[in-house]
């Protein structure tokens, strides 16, 4: 079955760009007509949907983060990526990737801390 | 954005109890609602999709109902392994939004 795995630096300095990748295994990022989402969870808080990308490259970003978010997909590597620019301590969170509207498959999550 | 509210924010119940959580959307979302379970340190897990459909492999003690703006999630017989936080999420309108969560523990 399809599995997702996030990867990327666990520590990012303020004002820099957070970059994460979600690798898809057991399936293809370009099959099934799925949208691929990023979600984050601040420490001890609820879930915030960041946005999604389709395998064709079409994206939708949450307006609350739109000015700082870029998502991309690499079908040859079977992964999709998130970049969040100009980070501050408020971007410290666990970042998850998930499949589609139904979010029926999730990665295990990766903790990103923004600190100098 | 569509605002999602949940009640209660937390509850304590005994093993074997029936547990009910409500979720309300700020506008009509038809049945475009999912329910997730999140245990500490783990990713959320989809339990119910399209308001009332049980995800494959999820025990039948979990159920969901509702449409429009008002939804209900029920655990018919609470088990110790159900200790978790439960979230509703709408996908009728972009951006997708989650409820604030309901923390369930054992009395």
GROMACS .gro file of N, CA, C and O in nm, chain B residues 4-77:
model
  296
  120UNK      N    1  -1.468   2.556   1.151
  120UNK     CA    2  -1.518   2.431   1.209
  120UNK      C    3  -1.509   2.439   1.361
  120UNK      O    4  -1.403   2.476   1.414
  121UNK      N    5  -1.617   2.406   1.428
  121UNK     CA    6  -1.615   2.402   1.573
  121UNK      C    7  -1.648   2.261   1.618
  121UNK      O    8  -1.720   2.187   1.549
  122UNK      N    9  -1.594   2.222   1.732
  122UNK     CA   10  -1.619   2.090   1.789
  122UNK      C   11  -1.656   2.105   1.935
  122UNK      O   12  -1.607   2.195   2.005
  123UNK      N   13  -1.741   2.015   1.981
  123UNK     CA   14  -1.771   2.010   2.123
  123UNK      C   15  -1.797   1.867   2.165
  123UNK      O   16  -1.849   1.786   2.087
  124UNK      N   17  -1.755   1.833   2.288
  124UNK     CA   18  -1.678   1.919   2.377
  124UNK      C   19  -1.533   1.929   2.332
  124UNK      O   20  -1.492   1.861   2.238
  125UNK      N   21  -1.453   2.010   2.400
  125UNK     CA   22  -1.312   2.017   2.369
  125UNK      C   23  -1.237   1.899   2.431
  125UNK      O   24  -1.131   1.859   2.382
  126UNK      N   25  -1.294   1.845   2.537
  126UNK     CA   26  -1.239   1.725   2.599
  126UNK      C   27  -1.348   1.653   2.675
  126UNK      O   28  -1.450   1.714   2.710
  127UNK      N   29  -1.326   1.524   2.696
  127UNK     CA   30  -1.422   1.446   2.773
  127UNK      C   31  -1.353   1.327   2.836
  127UNK      O   32  -1.251   1.277   2.784
  128UNK      N   33  -1.408   1.284   2.946
  128UNK     CA   34  -1.363   1.163   3.013
  128UNK      C   35  -1.479   1.067   3.020
  128UNK      O   36  -1.590   1.107   3.058
  129UNK      N   37  -1.455   0.944   2.983
  129UNK     CA   38  -1.561   0.844   2.984
  129UNK      C   39  -1.504   0.711   3.029
  129UNK      O   40  -1.382   0.689   3.026
  130UNK      N   41  -1.592   0.623   3.067
  130UNK     CA   42  -1.550   0.490   3.112
  130UNK      C   43  -1.545   0.393   2.996
  130UNK      O   44  -1.616   0.412   2.896
  131UNK      N   45  -1.462   0.292   3.010
  131UNK     CA   46  -1.459   0.186   2.909
  131UNK      C   47  -1.599   0.127   2.895
  131UNK      O   48  -1.667   0.101   2.994
  132UNK      N   49  -1.642   0.113   2.771
  132UNK     CA   50  -1.775   0.062   2.744
  132UNK      C   51  -1.880   0.169   2.722
  132UNK      O   52  -1.990   0.140   2.673
  133UNK      N   53  -1.847   0.294   2.757
  133UNK     CA   54  -1.941   0.403   2.738
  133UNK      C   55  -1.958   0.437   2.590
  133UNK      O   56  -1.870   0.414   2.507
  134UNK      N   57  -2.071   0.499   2.562
  134UNK     CA   58  -2.095   0.557   2.429
  134UNK      C   59  -2.046   0.702   2.434
  134UNK      O   60  -2.080   0.777   2.526
  135UNK      N   61  -1.964   0.739   2.335
  135UNK     CA   62  -1.905   0.872   2.330
  135UNK      C   63  -1.953   0.942   2.203
  135UNK      O   64  -1.950   0.884   2.093
  136UNK      N   65  -1.997   1.067   2.219
  136UNK     CA   66  -2.044   1.144   2.104
  136UNK      C   67  -1.975   1.278   2.098
  136UNK      O   68  -1.964   1.348   2.200
  137UNK      N   69  -1.926   1.312   1.981
  137UNK     CA   70  -1.860   1.440   1.955
  137UNK      C   71  -1.936   1.509   1.843
  137UNK      O   72  -1.976   1.444   1.745
  138UNK      N   73  -1.957   1.638   1.858
  138UNK     CA   74  -2.025   1.711   1.752
  138UNK      C   75  -1.929   1.808   1.683
  138UNK      O   76  -1.833   1.857   1.743
  139UNK      N   77  -1.956   1.833   1.558
  139UNK     CA   78  -1.876   1.922   1.474
  139UNK      C   79  -1.974   2.009   1.396
  139UNK      O   80  -2.072   1.958   1.339
  140UNK      N   81  -1.948   2.136   1.397
  140UNK     CA   82  -2.036   2.229   1.325
  140UNK      C   83  -1.954   2.314   1.229
  140UNK      O   84  -1.849   2.368   1.266
  141UNK      N   85  -2.005   2.326   1.108
  141UNK     CA   86  -1.941   2.409   1.006
  141UNK      C   87  -2.008   2.545   1.000
  141UNK      O   88  -2.129   2.556   1.023
  142UNK      N   89  -1.932   2.647   0.964
  142UNK     CA   90  -1.987   2.783   0.959
  142UNK      C   91  -2.077   2.805   0.838
  142UNK      O   92  -2.146   2.907   0.830
  143UNK      N   93  -2.077   2.711   0.744
  143UNK     CA   94  -2.169   2.716   0.632
  143UNK      C   95  -2.190   2.574   0.580
  143UNK      O   96  -2.118   2.482   0.618
  144UNK      N   97  -2.289   2.559   0.495
  144UNK     CA   98  -2.324   2.427   0.442
  144UNK      C   99  -2.206   2.364   0.369
  144UNK      O  100  -2.151   2.424   0.276
  145UNK      N  101  -2.168   2.245   0.413
  145UNK     CA  102  -2.059   2.172   0.347
  145UNK      C  103  -2.107   2.037   0.292
  145UNK      O  104  -2.027   1.947   0.265
  146UNK      N  105  -2.240   2.025   0.276
  146UNK     CA  106  -2.297   1.899   0.230
  146UNK      C  107  -2.246   1.785   0.320
  146UNK      O  108  -2.260   1.792   0.442
  147UNK      N  109  -2.187   1.683   0.260
  147UNK     CA  110  -2.132   1.574   0.342
  147UNK      C  111  -1.981   1.565   0.328
  147UNK      O  112  -1.920   1.460   0.351
  148UNK      N  113  -1.918   1.678   0.290
  148UNK     CA  114  -1.774   1.676   0.265
  148UNK      C  115  -1.697   1.693   0.396
  148UNK      O  116  -1.629   1.795   0.419
  149UNK      N  117  -1.707   1.593   0.478
  149UNK     CA  118  -1.647   1.598   0.611
  149UNK      C  119  -1.579   1.467   0.644
  149UNK      O  120  -1.634   1.360   0.619
  150UNK      N  121  -1.459   1.479   0.701
  150UNK     CA  122  -1.383   1.363   0.746
  150UNK      C  123  -1.360   1.371   0.897
  150UNK      O  124  -1.361   1.480   0.954
  151UNK      N  125  -1.340   1.256   0.957
  151UNK     CA  126  -1.303   1.247   1.100
  151UNK      C  127  -1.171   1.172   1.110
  151UNK      O  128  -1.152   1.068   1.048
  152UNK      N  129  -1.083   1.225   1.195
  152UNK     CA  130  -0.951   1.166   1.216
  152UNK      C  131  -0.930   1.139   1.365
  152UNK      O  132  -0.982   1.213   1.450
  153UNK      N  133  -0.847   1.040   1.392
  153UNK     CA  134  -0.802   1.009   1.526
  153UNK      C  135  -0.652   1.035   1.532
  153UNK      O  136  -0.578   0.991   1.444
  154UNK      N  137  -0.607   1.105   1.633
  154UNK     CA  138  -0.464   1.126   1.650
  154UNK      C  139  -0.421   1.088   1.791
  154UNK      O  140  -0.469   1.144   1.889
  155UNK      N  141  -0.330   0.992   1.797
  155UNK     CA  142  -0.272   0.953   1.925
  155UNK      C  143  -0.143   1.030   1.946
  155UNK      O  144  -0.080   1.074   1.849
  156UNK      N  145  -0.102   1.049   2.071
  156UNK     CA  146   0.017   1.131   2.099
  156UNK      C  147   0.140   1.085   2.023
  156UNK      O  148   0.172   0.966   2.020
  157UNK      N  149   0.205   1.180   1.958
  157UNK     CA  150   0.327   1.151   1.885
  157UNK      C  151   0.308   1.082   1.752
  157UNK      O  152   0.406   1.044   1.687
  158UNK      N  153   0.183   1.066   1.711
  158UNK     CA  154   0.153   0.996   1.586
  158UNK      C  155   0.082   1.087   1.488
  158UNK      O  156   0.025   1.190   1.525
  159UNK      N  157   0.084   1.048   1.362
  159UNK     CA  158   0.009   1.120   1.260
  159UNK      C  159  -0.141   1.091   1.276
  159UNK      O  160  -0.179   0.985   1.327
  160UNK      N  161  -0.223   1.182   1.232
  160UNK     CA  162  -0.367   1.154   1.231
  160UNK      C  163  -0.398   1.034   1.143
  160UNK      O  164  -0.326   1.003   1.048
  161UNK      N  165  -0.509   0.968   1.177
  161UNK     CA  166  -0.554   0.851   1.102
  161UNK      C  167  -0.698   0.875   1.061
  161UNK      O  168  -0.783   0.910   1.144
  162UNK      N  169  -0.727   0.856   0.933
  162UNK     CA  170  -0.863   0.873   0.884
  162UNK      C  171  -0.952   0.761   0.937
  162UNK      O  172  -0.921   0.643   0.923
  163UNK      N  173  -1.065   0.800   0.997
  163UNK     CA  174  -1.162   0.702   1.046
  163UNK      C  175  -1.290   0.702   0.962
  163UNK      O  176  -1.343   0.596   0.927
  164UNK      N  177  -1.341   0.821   0.935
  164UNK     CA  178  -1.469   0.838   0.866
  164UNK      C  179  -1.449   0.938   0.753
  164UNK      O  180  -1.390   1.044   0.775
  165UNK      N  181  -1.500   0.906   0.634
  165UNK     CA  182  -1.496   1.002   0.524
  165UNK      C  183  -1.637   1.024   0.470
  165UNK      O  184  -1.726   0.942   0.489
  166UNK      N  185  -1.654   1.137   0.404
  166UNK     CA  186  -1.786   1.175   0.351
  166UNK      C  187  -1.894   1.165   0.459
  166UNK      O  188  -2.005   1.119   0.434
  167UNK      N  189  -1.856   1.209   0.576
  167UNK     CA  190  -1.945   1.223   0.693
  167UNK      C  191  -1.986   1.093   0.759
  167UNK      O  192  -2.003   1.090   0.882
  168UNK      N  193  -2.003   0.987   0.681
  168UNK     CA  194  -2.061   0.867   0.742
  168UNK      C  195  -2.001   0.736   0.694
  168UNK      O  196  -2.047   0.629   0.735
  169UNK      N  197  -1.901   0.742   0.609
  169UNK     CA  198  -1.842   0.620   0.555
  169UNK      C  199  -1.719   0.578   0.637
  169UNK      O  200  -1.627   0.656   0.657
  170UNK      N  201  -1.721   0.453   0.678
  170UNK     CA  202  -1.613   0.400   0.760
  170UNK      C  203  -1.495   0.363   0.672
  170UNK      O  204  -1.511   0.286   0.575
  171UNK      N  205  -1.380   0.416   0.703
  171UNK     CA  206  -1.259   0.382   0.627
  171UNK      C  207  -1.227   0.234   0.645
  171UNK      O  208  -1.251   0.175   0.752
  172UNK      N  209  -1.174   0.174   0.543
  172UNK     CA  210  -1.141   0.032   0.545
  172UNK      C  211  -1.048   0.000   0.662
  172UNK      O  212  -0.948   0.070   0.687
  173UNK      N  213  -1.084  -0.104   0.736
  173UNK     CA  214  -1.000  -0.148   0.846
  173UNK      C  215  -1.030  -0.083   0.979
  173UNK      O  216  -0.975  -0.123   1.082
  174UNK      N  217  -1.117   0.015   0.979
  174UNK     CA  218  -1.152   0.086   1.104
  174UNK      C  219  -1.265   0.010   1.175
  174UNK      O  220  -1.363  -0.029   1.111
  175UNK      N  221  -1.251  -0.011   1.305
  175UNK     CA  222  -1.354  -0.087   1.378
  175UNK      C  223  -1.493  -0.025   1.366
  175UNK      O  224  -1.508   0.097   1.361
  176UNK      N  225  -1.592  -0.111   1.365
  176UNK     CA  226  -1.730  -0.066   1.342
  176UNK      C  227  -1.789   0.008   1.461
  176UNK      O  228  -1.900   0.062   1.451
  177UNK      N  229  -1.719   0.013   1.573
  177UNK     CA  230  -1.770   0.093   1.685
  177UNK      C  231  -1.761   0.243   1.657
  177UNK      O  232  -1.822   0.323   1.728
  178UNK      N  233  -1.686   0.280   1.554
  178UNK     CA  234  -1.679   0.419   1.513
  178UNK      C  235  -1.784   0.446   1.406
  178UNK      O  236  -1.802   0.366   1.313
  179UNK      N  237  -1.853   0.559   1.416
  179UNK     CA  238  -1.951   0.595   1.315
  179UNK      C  239  -1.964   0.746   1.307
  179UNK      O  240  -1.925   0.819   1.400
  180UNK      N  241  -2.017   0.791   1.195
  180UNK     CA  242  -2.040   0.933   1.176
  180UNK      C  243  -2.173   0.957   1.107
  180UNK      O  244  -2.223   0.870   1.036
  181UNK      N  245  -2.227   1.075   1.130
  181UNK     CA  246  -2.353   1.111   1.066
  181UNK      C  247  -2.360   1.262   1.049
  181UNK      O  248  -2.277   1.336   1.103
  182UNK      N  249  -2.461   1.303   0.973
  182UNK     CA  250  -2.484   1.445   0.955
  182UNK      C  251  -2.463   1.492   0.814
  182UNK      O  252  -2.408   1.420   0.729
  183UNK      N  253  -2.510   1.612   0.788
  183UNK     CA  254  -2.490   1.678   0.659
  183UNK      C  255  -2.524   1.825   0.675
  183UNK      O  256  -2.590   1.862   0.773
  184UNK      N  257  -2.479   1.904   0.580
  184UNK     CA  258  -2.506   2.047   0.590
  184UNK      C  259  -2.406   2.115   0.681
  184UNK      O  260  -2.290   2.134   0.645
  185UNK      N  261  -2.449   2.151   0.800
  185UNK     CA  262  -2.360   2.219   0.894
  185UNK      C  263  -2.336   2.142   1.024
  185UNK      O  264  -2.247   2.178   1.100
  186UNK      N  265  -2.415   2.039   1.049
  186UNK     CA  266  -2.407   1.970   1.178
  186UNK      C  267  -2.375   1.822   1.162
  186UNK      O  268  -2.444   1.750   1.089
  187UNK      N  269  -2.272   1.780   1.234
  187UNK     CA  270  -2.220   1.645   1.220
  187UNK      C  271  -2.194   1.584   1.358
  187UNK      O  272  -2.165   1.656   1.454
  188UNK      N  273  -2.202   1.452   1.361
  188UNK     CA  274  -2.181   1.380   1.486
  188UNK      C  275  -2.087   1.263   1.461
  188UNK      O  276  -2.098   1.194   1.359
  189UNK      N  277  -1.997   1.244   1.554
  189UNK     CA  278  -1.905   1.129   1.554
  189UNK      C  279  -1.931   1.051   1.681
  189UNK      O  280  -1.940   1.109   1.789
  190UNK      N  281  -1.943   0.918   1.668
  190UNK     CA  282  -1.978   0.835   1.783
  190UNK      C  283  -1.883   0.716   1.794
  190UNK      O  284  -1.847   0.653   1.694
  191UNK      N  285  -1.843   0.691   1.917
  191UNK     CA  286  -1.777   0.564   1.951
  191UNK      C  287  -1.881   0.488   2.033
  191UNK      O  288  -1.919   0.533   2.142
  192UNK      N  289  -1.927   0.376   1.982
  192UNK     CA  290  -2.041   0.309   2.046
  192UNK      C  291  -2.004   0.247   2.180
  192UNK      O  292  -2.084   0.249   2.274
  193UNK      N  293  -1.884   0.194   2.187
  193UNK     CA  294  -1.838   0.129   2.309
  193UNK      C  295  -1.690   0.166   2.326
  193UNK      O  296  -1.603   0.107   2.259
   0.00000   0.00000   0.00000
